[in-house]
mmCIF file with all atom_site columns, C-alpha atoms in Angstrom:
data_model
loop_
_atom_site.group_PDB
_atom_site.id
_atom_site.type_symbol
_atom_site.label_atom_id
_atom_site.label_alt_id
_atom_site.label_comp_id
_atom_site.label_asym_id
_atom_site.label_entity_id
_atom_site.label_seq_id
_atom_site.pdbx_PDB_ins_code
_atom_site.Cartn_x
_atom_site.Cartn_y
_atom_site.Cartn_z
_atom_site.occupancy
_atom_site.B_iso_or_equiv
_atom_site.pdbx_formal_charge
_atom_site.auth_seq_id
_atom_site.auth_comp_id
_atom_site.auth_asym_id
_atom_site.auth_atom_id
_atom_site.pdbx_PDB_model_num
ATOM 1   C CA . MET T 1 1   ? -0.018  0.040   0.156   1.00 0.00 ? 1   MET T CA 1
ATOM 2   C CA . SER T 1 2   ? 1.885   3.074   -1.099  1.00 0.00 ? 2   SER T CA 1
ATOM 3   C CA . ILE T 1 3   ? 1.428   6.329   0.295   1.00 0.00 ? 3   ILE T CA 1
ATOM 4   C CA . GLN T 1 4   ? 1.677   9.690   -1.879  1.00 0.00 ? 4   GLN T CA 1
ATOM 5   C CA . ALA T 1 5   ? 4.601   11.934  -0.915  1.00 0.00 ? 5   ALA T CA 1
ATOM 6   C CA . GLU T 1 6   ? 2.402   14.972  0.649   1.00 0.00 ? 6   GLU T CA 1
ATOM 7   C CA . THR T 1 7   ? 1.148   14.495  4.230   1.00 0.00 ? 7   THR T CA 1
ATOM 8   C CA . GLN T 1 8   ? -1.018  16.533  6.365   1.00 0.00 ? 8   GLN T CA 1
ATOM 9   C CA . ARG T 1 9   ? -2.159  17.238  9.842   1.00 0.00 ? 9   ARG T CA 1
ATOM 10  C CA . LEU T 1 10  ? -5.448  15.955  10.759  1.00 0.00 ? 10  LEU T CA 1
ATOM 11  C CA . PRO T 1 11  ? -7.709  15.901  13.693  1.00 0.00 ? 11  PRO T CA 1
ATOM 12  C CA . LEU T 1 12  ? -9.166  12.427  13.842  1.00 0.00 ? 12  LEU T CA 1
ATOM 13  C CA . PHE T 1 13  ? -12.555 11.054  15.084  1.00 0.00 ? 13  PHE T CA 1
ATOM 14  C CA . PRO T 1 14  ? -11.962 7.629   16.346  1.00 0.00 ? 14  PRO T CA 1
ATOM 15  C CA . LEU T 1 15  ? -15.570 5.669   16.127  1.00 0.00 ? 15  LEU T CA 1
ATOM 16  C CA . LYS T 1 16  ? -16.896 2.169   16.158  1.00 0.00 ? 16  LYS T CA 1
ATOM 17  C CA . THR T 1 17  ? -17.469 2.536   12.551  1.00 0.00 ? 17  THR T CA 1
ATOM 18  C CA . VAL T 1 18  ? -15.904 2.687   9.113   1.00 0.00 ? 18  VAL T CA 1
ATOM 19  C CA . LEU T 1 19  ? -16.241 5.350   6.763   1.00 0.00 ? 19  LEU T CA 1
ATOM 20  C CA . PHE T 1 20  ? -15.524 4.915   3.124   1.00 0.00 ? 20  PHE T CA 1
ATOM 21  C CA . PRO T 1 21  ? -15.058 7.451   0.176   1.00 0.00 ? 21  PRO T CA 1
ATOM 22  C CA . GLU T 1 22  ? -18.035 8.931   -0.817  1.00 0.00 ? 22  GLU T CA 1
ATOM 23  C CA . GLY T 1 23  ? -20.116 7.291   2.072   1.00 0.00 ? 23  GLY T CA 1
ATOM 24  C CA . MET T 1 24  ? -22.584 9.102   3.855   1.00 0.00 ? 24  MET T CA 1
ATOM 25  C CA . LEU T 1 25  ? -22.522 9.131   8.090   1.00 0.00 ? 25  LEU T CA 1
ATOM 26  C CA . PRO T 1 26  ? -24.777 10.898  10.489  1.00 0.00 ? 26  PRO T CA 1
ATOM 27  C CA . LEU T 1 27  ? -22.782 11.612  13.895  1.00 0.00 ? 27  LEU T CA 1
ATOM 28  C CA . ARG T 1 28  ? -23.995 13.026  16.811  1.00 0.00 ? 28  ARG T CA 1
ATOM 29  C CA . VAL T 1 29  ? -21.380 15.249  18.291  1.00 0.00 ? 29  VAL T CA 1
ATOM 30  C CA . PHE T 1 30  ? -21.117 16.257  22.486  1.00 0.00 ? 30  PHE T CA 1
ATOM 31  C CA . GLU T 1 31  ? -17.889 16.097  23.665  1.00 0.00 ? 31  GLU T CA 1
ATOM 32  C CA . PRO T 1 32  ? -15.812 19.474  24.220  1.00 0.00 ? 32  PRO T CA 1
ATOM 33  C CA . ARG T 1 33  ? -12.942 18.163  22.151  1.00 0.00 ? 33  ARG T CA 1
ATOM 34  C CA . TYR T 1 34  ? -14.787 17.081  19.195  1.00 0.00 ? 34  TYR T CA 1
ATOM 35  C CA . MET T 1 35  ? -17.188 20.236  19.276  1.00 0.00 ? 35  MET T CA 1
ATOM 36  C CA . ASP T 1 36  ? -14.349 22.241  19.154  1.00 0.00 ? 36  ASP T CA 1
ATOM 37  C CA . MET T 1 37  ? -12.876 20.290  16.462  1.00 0.00 ? 37  MET T CA 1
ATOM 38  C CA . VAL T 1 38  ? -16.052 20.150  14.248  1.00 0.00 ? 38  VAL T CA 1
ATOM 39  C CA . THR T 1 39  ? -16.243 24.339  15.018  1.00 0.00 ? 39  THR T CA 1
ATOM 40  C CA . ARG T 1 40  ? -12.887 24.753  13.545  1.00 0.00 ? 40  ARG T CA 1
ATOM 41  C CA . CYS T 1 41  ? -13.461 22.466  10.465  1.00 0.00 ? 41  CYS T CA 1
ATOM 42  C CA . MET T 1 42  ? -16.641 24.567  9.699   1.00 0.00 ? 42  MET T CA 1
ATOM 43  C CA . ARG T 1 43  ? -14.936 27.872  10.386  1.00 0.00 ? 43  ARG T CA 1
ATOM 44  C CA . GLU T 1 44  ? -11.989 26.971  8.138   1.00 0.00 ? 44  GLU T CA 1
ATOM 45  C CA . GLY T 1 45  ? -13.858 24.624  5.530   1.00 0.00 ? 45  GLY T CA 1
ATOM 46  C CA . THR T 1 46  ? -11.282 21.891  6.427   1.00 0.00 ? 46  THR T CA 1
ATOM 47  C CA . ALA T 1 47  ? -12.109 17.821  7.160   1.00 0.00 ? 47  ALA T CA 1
ATOM 48  C CA . PHE T 1 48  ? -11.212 15.825  9.884   1.00 0.00 ? 48  PHE T CA 1
ATOM 49  C CA . GLY T 1 49  ? -10.477 12.229  9.748   1.00 0.00 ? 49  GLY T CA 1
ATOM 50  C CA . VAL T 1 50  ? -12.238 8.882   11.057  1.00 0.00 ? 50  VAL T CA 1
ATOM 51  C CA . CYS T 1 51  ? -10.973 6.119   12.111  1.00 0.00 ? 51  CYS T CA 1
ATOM 52  C CA . LEU T 1 52  ? -12.127 2.478   13.383  1.00 0.00 ? 52  LEU T CA 1
ATOM 53  C CA . ILE T 1 53  ? -11.324 2.003   16.948  1.00 0.00 ? 53  ILE T CA 1
ATOM 54  C CA . ALA T 1 54  ? -8.721  -0.533  17.637  1.00 0.00 ? 54  ALA T CA 1
ATOM 55  C CA . ALA T 1 55  ? -8.666  -0.202  21.475  1.00 0.00 ? 55  ALA T CA 1
ATOM 56  C CA . GLY T 1 56  ? -10.684 1.953   23.754  1.00 0.00 ? 56  GLY T CA 1
ATOM 57  C CA . GLU T 1 57  ? -13.836 3.789   23.477  1.00 0.00 ? 57  GLU T CA 1
ATOM 58  C CA . GLU T 1 58  ? -15.747 6.626   21.677  1.00 0.00 ? 58  GLU T CA 1
ATOM 59  C CA . VAL T 1 59  ? -15.796 8.574   24.699  1.00 0.00 ? 59  VAL T CA 1
ATOM 60  C CA . GLY T 1 60  ? -13.483 9.382   27.293  1.00 0.00 ? 60  GLY T CA 1
ATOM 61  C CA . GLU T 1 61  ? -9.645  8.858   27.090  1.00 0.00 ? 61  GLU T CA 1
ATOM 62  C CA . ALA T 1 62  ? -8.380  9.001   23.475  1.00 0.00 ? 62  ALA T CA 1
ATOM 63  C CA . ALA T 1 63  ? -8.720  5.802   21.532  1.00 0.00 ? 63  ALA T CA 1
ATOM 64  C CA . VAL T 1 64  ? -6.180  3.713   19.604  1.00 0.00 ? 64  VAL T CA 1
ATOM 65  C CA . PRO T 1 65  ? -7.201  3.990   16.067  1.00 0.00 ? 65  PRO T CA 1
ATOM 66  C CA . TYR T 1 66  ? -6.560  1.700   13.240  1.00 0.00 ? 66  TYR T CA 1
ATOM 67  C CA . PRO T 1 67  ? -4.019  3.198   10.809  1.00 0.00 ? 67  PRO T CA 1
ATOM 68  C CA . VAL T 1 68  ? -6.150  3.635   7.762   1.00 0.00 ? 68  VAL T CA 1
ATOM 69  C CA . GLY T 1 69  ? -8.853  5.628   7.853   1.00 0.00 ? 69  GLY T CA 1
ATOM 70  C CA . THR T 1 70  ? -11.224 8.299   5.663   1.00 0.00 ? 70  THR T CA 1
ATOM 71  C CA . GLU T 1 71  ? -11.213 12.207  5.773   1.00 0.00 ? 71  GLU T CA 1
ATOM 72  C CA . ALA T 1 72  ? -14.819 13.483  6.528   1.00 0.00 ? 72  ALA T CA 1
ATOM 73  C CA . HIS T 1 73  ? -16.167 16.680  5.028   1.00 0.00 ? 73  HIS T CA 1
ATOM 74  C CA . ILE T 1 74  ? -19.152 18.396  6.757   1.00 0.00 ? 74  ILE T CA 1
ATOM 75  C CA . GLU T 1 75  ? -22.279 18.523  4.527   1.00 0.00 ? 75  GLU T CA 1
ATOM 76  C CA . ARG T 1 76  ? -24.800 19.634  6.875   1.00 0.00 ? 76  ARG T CA 1
ATOM 77  C CA . TRP T 1 77  ? -24.944 20.192  10.700  1.00 0.00 ? 77  TRP T CA 1
ATOM 78  C CA . ASP T 1 78  ? -27.773 21.074  13.097  1.00 0.00 ? 78  ASP T CA 1
ATOM 79  C CA . MET T 1 79  ? -27.680 21.903  16.819  1.00 0.00 ? 79  MET T CA 1
ATOM 80  C CA . GLU T 1 80  ? -30.562 19.849  17.807  1.00 0.00 ? 80  GLU T CA 1
ATOM 81  C CA . GLN T 1 81  ? -30.329 21.366  21.626  1.00 0.00 ? 81  GLN T CA 1
ATOM 82  C CA . ALA T 1 82  ? -27.718 22.860  23.432  1.00 0.00 ? 82  ALA T CA 1
ATOM 83  C CA . GLY T 1 83  ? -24.384 20.956  23.349  1.00 0.00 ? 83  GLY T CA 1
ATOM 84  C CA . LEU T 1 84  ? -25.559 18.500  20.990  1.00 0.00 ? 84  LEU T CA 1
ATOM 85  C CA . LEU T 1 85  ? -24.299 18.717  17.376  1.00 0.00 ? 85  LEU T CA 1
ATOM 86  C CA . ALA T 1 86  ? -25.866 16.572  14.573  1.00 0.00 ? 86  ALA T CA 1
ATOM 87  C CA . LEU T 1 87  ? -23.542 16.107  11.524  1.00 0.00 ? 87  LEU T CA 1
ATOM 88  C CA . LEU T 1 88  ? -23.783 14.412  8.394   1.00 0.00 ? 88  LEU T CA 1
ATOM 89  C CA . VAL T 1 89  ? -20.364 13.846  6.611   1.00 0.00 ? 89  VAL T CA 1
ATOM 90  C CA . ARG T 1 90  ? -19.443 12.520  3.257   1.00 0.00 ? 90  ARG T CA 1
ATOM 91  C CA . GLY T 1 91  ? -16.051 10.291  2.847   1.00 0.00 ? 91  GLY T CA 1
ATOM 92  C CA . GLY T 1 92  ? -13.051 11.879  1.117   1.00 0.00 ? 92  GLY T CA 1
ATOM 93  C CA . ARG T 1 93  ? -9.839  10.722  0.593   1.00 0.00 ? 93  ARG T CA 1
ATOM 94  C CA . ARG T 1 94  ? -8.485  7.704   2.313   1.00 0.00 ? 94  ARG T CA 1
ATOM 95  C CA . PHE T 1 95  ? -5.130  8.162   4.477   1.00 0.00 ? 95  PHE T CA 1
ATOM 96  C CA . ARG T 1 96  ? -2.824  6.114   6.718   1.00 0.00 ? 96  ARG T CA 1
ATOM 97  C CA . VAL T 1 97  ? -1.583  7.454   10.064  1.00 0.00 ? 97  VAL T CA 1
ATOM 98  C CA . LEU T 1 98  ? 2.079   7.909   10.053  1.00 0.00 ? 98  LEU T CA 1
ATOM 99  C CA . ASP T 1 99  ? 2.445   9.489   13.410  1.00 0.00 ? 99  ASP T CA 1
ATOM 100 C CA . HIS T 1 100 ? -0.122  10.583  16.071  1.00 0.00 ? 100 HIS T CA 1
ATOM 101 C CA . GLU T 1 101 ? -0.257  12.585  19.417  1.00 0.00 ? 101 GLU T CA 1
ATOM 102 C CA . VAL T 1 102 ? -3.100  13.378  21.735  1.00 0.00 ? 102 VAL T CA 1
ATOM 103 C CA . GLU T 1 103 ? -3.408  17.185  22.488  1.00 0.00 ? 103 GLU T CA 1
ATOM 104 C CA . ARG T 1 104 ? -4.013  18.772  26.128  1.00 0.00 ? 104 ARG T CA 1
ATOM 105 C CA . ASP T 1 105 ? -7.929  18.619  25.492  1.00 0.00 ? 105 ASP T CA 1
ATOM 106 C CA . GLY T 1 106 ? -7.771  14.838  24.420  1.00 0.00 ? 106 GLY T CA 1
ATOM 107 C CA . LEU T 1 107 ? -8.009  15.159  20.516  1.00 0.00 ? 107 LEU T CA 1
ATOM 108 C CA . LEU T 1 108 ? -6.215  13.030  18.683  1.00 0.00 ? 108 LEU T CA 1
ATOM 109 C CA . VAL T 1 109 ? -4.086  14.940  16.024  1.00 0.00 ? 109 VAL T CA 1
ATOM 110 C CA . ALA T 1 110 ? -2.288  12.551  13.297  1.00 0.00 ? 110 ALA T CA 1
ATOM 111 C CA . GLU T 1 111 ? 0.073   13.204  10.716  1.00 0.00 ? 111 GLU T CA 1
ATOM 112 C CA . VAL T 1 112 ? -1.361  11.483  7.546   1.00 0.00 ? 112 VAL T CA 1
ATOM 113 C CA . GLY T 1 113 ? -0.378  10.357  4.118   1.00 0.00 ? 113 GLY T CA 1
ATOM 114 C CA . TRP T 1 114 ? -2.821  10.051  1.508   1.00 0.00 ? 114 TRP T CA 1
ATOM 115 C CA . LEU T 1 115 ? -3.085  6.849   -0.189  1.00 0.00 ? 115 LEU T CA 1
ATOM 116 C CA . PRO T 1 116 ? -3.609  6.859   -3.936  1.00 0.00 ? 116 PRO T CA 1
ATOM 117 C CA . GLU T 1 117 ? -6.738  6.009   -5.822  1.00 0.00 ? 117 GLU T CA 1
ATOM 118 C CA . PRO T 1 118 ? -6.447  4.169   -8.792  1.00 0.00 ? 118 PRO T CA 1
ATOM 119 C CA . PRO T 1 119 ? -8.242  5.730   -11.795 1.00 0.00 ? 119 PRO T CA 1
ATOM 120 C CA . SER T 1 120 ? -11.838 5.090   -12.343 1.00 0.00 ? 120 SER T CA 1
ATOM 121 C CA . GLN T 1 121 ? -12.691 1.656   -13.598 1.00 0.00 ? 121 GLN T CA 1
ATOM 122 C CA . ALA T 1 122 ? -15.964 -0.138  -15.074 1.00 0.00 ? 122 ALA T CA 1
ATOM 123 C CA . VAL T 1 123 ? -17.541 -2.909  -13.158 1.00 0.00 ? 123 VAL T CA 1
ATOM 124 C CA . PRO T 1 124 ? -16.500 -6.065  -14.926 1.00 0.00 ? 124 PRO T CA 1
ATOM 125 C CA . ALA T 1 125 ? -18.833 -8.069  -16.782 1.00 0.00 ? 125 ALA T CA 1
ATOM 126 C CA . ALA T 1 126 ? -17.991 -10.964 -14.264 1.00 0.00 ? 126 ALA T CA 1
ATOM 127 C CA . GLN T 1 127 ? -19.532 -8.410  -11.472 1.00 0.00 ? 127 GLN T CA 1
ATOM 128 C CA . GLN T 1 128 ? -22.325 -7.037  -13.224 1.00 0.00 ? 128 GLN T CA 1
ATOM 129 C CA . GLU T 1 129 ? -24.869 -9.177  -11.248 1.00 0.00 ? 129 GLU T CA 1
ATOM 130 C CA . LEU T 1 130 ? -24.253 -7.172  -8.361  1.00 0.00 ? 130 LEU T CA 1
ATOM 131 C CA . LEU T 1 131 ? -25.711 -4.179  -9.682  1.00 0.00 ? 131 LEU T CA 1
ATOM 132 C CA . PRO T 1 132 ? -29.500 -4.861  -9.409  1.00 0.00 ? 132 PRO T CA 1
ATOM 133 C CA . LEU T 1 133 ? -29.313 -5.442  -5.908  1.00 0.00 ? 133 LEU T CA 1
ATOM 134 C CA . LEU T 1 134 ? -27.419 -2.355  -4.946  1.00 0.00 ? 134 LEU T CA 1
ATOM 135 C CA . GLN T 1 135 ? -29.832 -0.214  -7.145  1.00 0.00 ? 135 GLN T CA 1
ATOM 136 C CA . SER T 1 136 ? -32.602 -1.595  -5.217  1.00 0.00 ? 136 SER T CA 1
ATOM 137 C CA . ILE T 1 137 ? -30.971 -0.870  -1.970  1.00 0.00 ? 137 ILE T CA 1
ATOM 138 C CA . VAL T 1 138 ? -29.825 2.692   -3.074  1.00 0.00 ? 138 VAL T CA 1
ATOM 139 C CA . ALA T 1 139 ? -33.564 3.423   -4.096  1.00 0.00 ? 139 ALA T CA 1
ATOM 140 C CA . GLU T 1 140 ? -34.898 2.323   -0.654  1.00 0.00 ? 140 GLU T CA 1
ATOM 141 C CA . LEU T 1 141 ? -32.287 4.534   1.246   1.00 0.00 ? 141 LEU T CA 1
ATOM 142 C CA . GLY T 1 142 ? -33.585 7.481   -0.629  1.00 0.00 ? 142 GLY T CA 1
ATOM 143 C CA . GLU T 1 143 ? -31.918 10.822  0.808   1.00 0.00 ? 143 GLU T CA 1
ATOM 144 C CA . ARG T 1 144 ? -30.057 8.685   3.584   1.00 0.00 ? 144 ARG T CA 1
ATOM 145 C CA . LEU T 1 145 ? -27.463 7.930   0.250   1.00 0.00 ? 145 LEU T CA 1
ATOM 146 C CA . PRO T 1 146 ? -28.029 11.097  -1.628  1.00 0.00 ? 146 PRO T CA 1
ATOM 147 C CA . PRO T 1 147 ? -26.324 11.345  -5.435  1.00 0.00 ? 147 PRO T CA 1
ATOM 148 C CA . PRO T 1 148 ? -24.241 11.016  -7.202  1.00 0.00 ? 148 PRO T CA 1
ATOM 149 C CA . HIS T 1 149 ? -24.716 7.254   -7.626  1.00 0.00 ? 149 HIS T CA 1
ATOM 150 C CA . ARG T 1 150 ? -21.827 5.752   -9.689  1.00 0.00 ? 150 ARG T CA 1
ATOM 151 C CA . PHE T 1 151 ? -23.222 2.279   -10.672 1.00 0.00 ? 151 PHE T CA 1
ATOM 152 C CA . ASP T 1 152 ? -20.552 2.470   -13.538 1.00 0.00 ? 152 ASP T CA 1
ATOM 153 C CA . ASP T 1 153 ? -17.526 2.647   -11.074 1.00 0.00 ? 153 ASP T CA 1
ATOM 154 C CA . ALA T 1 154 ? -16.209 -0.358  -9.163  1.00 0.00 ? 154 ALA T CA 1
ATOM 155 C CA . ALA T 1 155 ? -14.660 1.588   -6.610  1.00 0.00 ? 155 ALA T CA 1
ATOM 156 C CA . TRP T 1 156 ? -17.969 3.192   -5.835  1.00 0.00 ? 156 TRP T CA 1
ATOM 157 C CA . VAL T 1 157 ? -20.125 0.237   -6.147  1.00 0.00 ? 157 VAL T CA 1
ATOM 158 C CA . GLY T 1 158 ? -17.646 -1.663  -3.971  1.00 0.00 ? 158 GLY T CA 1
ATOM 159 C CA . ALA T 1 159 ? -17.445 0.822   -1.167  1.00 0.00 ? 159 ALA T CA 1
ATOM 160 C CA . ARG T 1 160 ? -21.172 0.953   -1.139  1.00 0.00 ? 160 ARG T CA 1
ATOM 161 C CA . TYR T 1 161 ? -21.543 -2.601  -0.607  1.00 0.00 ? 161 TYR T CA 1
ATOM 162 C CA . ALA T 1 162 ? -18.694 -2.640  1.946   1.00 0.00 ? 162 ALA T CA 1
ATOM 163 C CA . GLU T 1 163 ? -20.426 -0.193  4.162   1.00 0.00 ? 163 GLU T CA 1
ATOM 164 C CA . LEU T 1 164 ? -23.879 -1.719  3.823   1.00 0.00 ? 164 LEU T CA 1
ATOM 165 C CA . LEU T 1 165 ? -23.249 -5.290  3.960   1.00 0.00 ? 165 LEU T CA 1
ATOM 166 C CA . PRO T 1 166 ? -23.877 -7.054  7.641   1.00 0.00 ? 166 PRO T CA 1
ATOM 167 C CA . ILE T 1 167 ? -20.143 -7.854  8.459   1.00 0.00 ? 167 ILE T CA 1
ATOM 168 C CA . PRO T 1 168 ? -17.829 -7.274  11.057  1.00 0.00 ? 168 PRO T CA 1
ATOM 169 C CA . LEU T 1 169 ? -16.246 -4.224  11.592  1.00 0.00 ? 169 LEU T CA 1
ATOM 170 C CA . LEU T 1 170 ? -12.860 -5.737  11.190  1.00 0.00 ? 170 LEU T CA 1
ATOM 171 C CA . ALA T 1 171 ? -13.890 -7.081  7.890   1.00 0.00 ? 171 ALA T CA 1
ATOM 172 C CA . ARG T 1 172 ? -15.133 -3.643  6.841   1.00 0.00 ? 172 ARG T CA 1
ATOM 173 C CA . GLN T 1 173 ? -12.081 -2.154  7.897   1.00 0.00 ? 173 GLN T CA 1
ATOM 174 C CA . ARG T 1 174 ? -9.968  -4.527  5.705   1.00 0.00 ? 174 ARG T CA 1
ATOM 175 C CA . LEU T 1 175 ? -12.479 -4.012  2.770   1.00 0.00 ? 175 LEU T CA 1
ATOM 176 C CA . LEU T 1 176 ? -11.612 -0.280  3.376   1.00 0.00 ? 176 LEU T CA 1
ATOM 177 C CA . GLU T 1 177 ? -7.740  -0.706  3.172   1.00 0.00 ? 177 GLU T CA 1
ATOM 178 C CA . LEU T 1 178 ? -7.894  -2.721  -0.110  1.00 0.00 ? 178 LEU T CA 1
ATOM 179 C CA . ASP T 1 179 ? -6.407  -0.893  -2.957  1.00 0.00 ? 179 ASP T CA 1
ATOM 180 C CA . ASP T 1 180 ? -7.781  -2.815  -5.733  1.00 0.00 ? 180 ASP T CA 1
ATOM 181 C CA . ALA T 1 181 ? -11.481 -1.883  -6.656  1.00 0.00 ? 181 ALA T CA 1
ATOM 182 C CA . ILE T 1 182 ? -11.908 -5.478  -8.497  1.00 0.00 ? 182 ILE T CA 1
ATOM 183 C CA . SER T 1 183 ? -10.845 -7.355  -5.434  1.00 0.00 ? 183 SER T CA 1
ATOM 184 C CA . ARG T 1 184 ? -13.176 -5.644  -3.117  1.00 0.00 ? 184 ARG T CA 1
ATOM 185 C CA . LEU T 1 185 ? -16.026 -6.430  -5.631  1.00 0.00 ? 185 LEU T CA 1
ATOM 186 C CA . GLU T 1 186 ? -14.964 -10.315 -6.032  1.00 0.00 ? 186 GLU T CA 1
ATOM 187 C CA . ILE T 1 187 ? -14.991 -10.157 -2.003  1.00 0.00 ? 187 ILE T CA 1
ATOM 188 C CA . VAL T 1 188 ? -18.668 -8.803  -1.815  1.00 0.00 ? 188 VAL T CA 1
ATOM 189 C CA . GLN T 1 189 ? -19.805 -11.259 -4.800  1.00 0.00 ? 189 GLN T CA 1
ATOM 190 C CA . ARG T 1 190 ? -18.589 -14.224 -2.912  1.00 0.00 ? 190 ARG T CA 1
ATOM 191 C CA . PHE T 1 191 ? -20.450 -13.012 0.166   1.00 0.00 ? 191 PHE T CA 1
ATOM 192 C CA . LEU T 1 192 ? -23.616 -12.497 -1.420  1.00 0.00 ? 192 LEU T CA 1
ATOM 193 C CA . ARG T 1 193 ? -23.218 -15.709 -3.536  1.00 0.00 ? 193 ARG T CA 1
ATOM 194 C CA . GLU T 1 194 ? -22.626 -17.876 -0.484  1.00 0.00 ? 194 GLU T CA 1
ATOM 195 C CA . ARG T 1 195 ? -25.860 -16.423 1.145   1.00 0.00 ? 195 ARG T CA 1
ATOM 196 C CA . GLY T 1 196 ? -28.057 -16.969 -2.189  1.00 0.00 ? 196 GLY T CA 1
ATOM 197 C CA . LEU T 1 197 ? -28.642 -13.085 -2.369  1.00 0.00 ? 197 LEU T CA 1
ATOM 198 C CA . LEU T 1 198 ? -27.834 -12.824 -6.104  1.00 0.00 ? 198 LEU T CA 1
ATOM 199 C CA . PRO T 1 199 ? -30.323 -13.257 -9.342  1.00 0.00 ? 199 PRO T CA 1
ATOM 200 C CA . GLY T 1 200 ? -30.586 -17.071 -9.783  1.00 0.00 ? 200 GLY T CA 1
ATOM 201 C CA . MET T 1 201 ? -29.279 -17.805 -6.550  1.00 0.00 ? 201 MET T CA 1
ATOM 202 C CA . ALA T 1 202 ? -31.256 -20.128 -4.625  1.00 0.00 ? 202 ALA T CA 1
#
């Protein structure tokens, strides 16, 4: 897994979930360190990083994150009540944590390297059977998965399945870490076939 030469300092939000590029994630923020982080991101038009928690909890002391995560861009926010901020974020680029430190307020800040993404490629003929099921799921989700919907892009299709399938968090993390979009599709296809969830499967 190669890393681009460009690095960046990025505040991290370790969570018990995995965010994929172009995925949508609703968040409820109440801890002061994350309220400050989000306020700063909104003011400066910057992103923060979402990483799956490897050890620790979402609240309290800073958790230990898995090294590969995804930048999160704030799409919408709402102050539901005093001290509680509701966010909707969209996944951006994947990154690898190269180093990190805990600031005095408990916020985890990392030096990250951006992971190169392969050029867009079509869904191969062998995986075209994945599309009707995903199209029906996306239609049911409605506004929870807003456009653009790129059913002609292997990385987009694989990422949407990876975040929607009922699989363990560690398996979801491994799918995020895969650089090869076609390999991700093949894993998803095998999972669905084994459960008889594709057309023509008993």
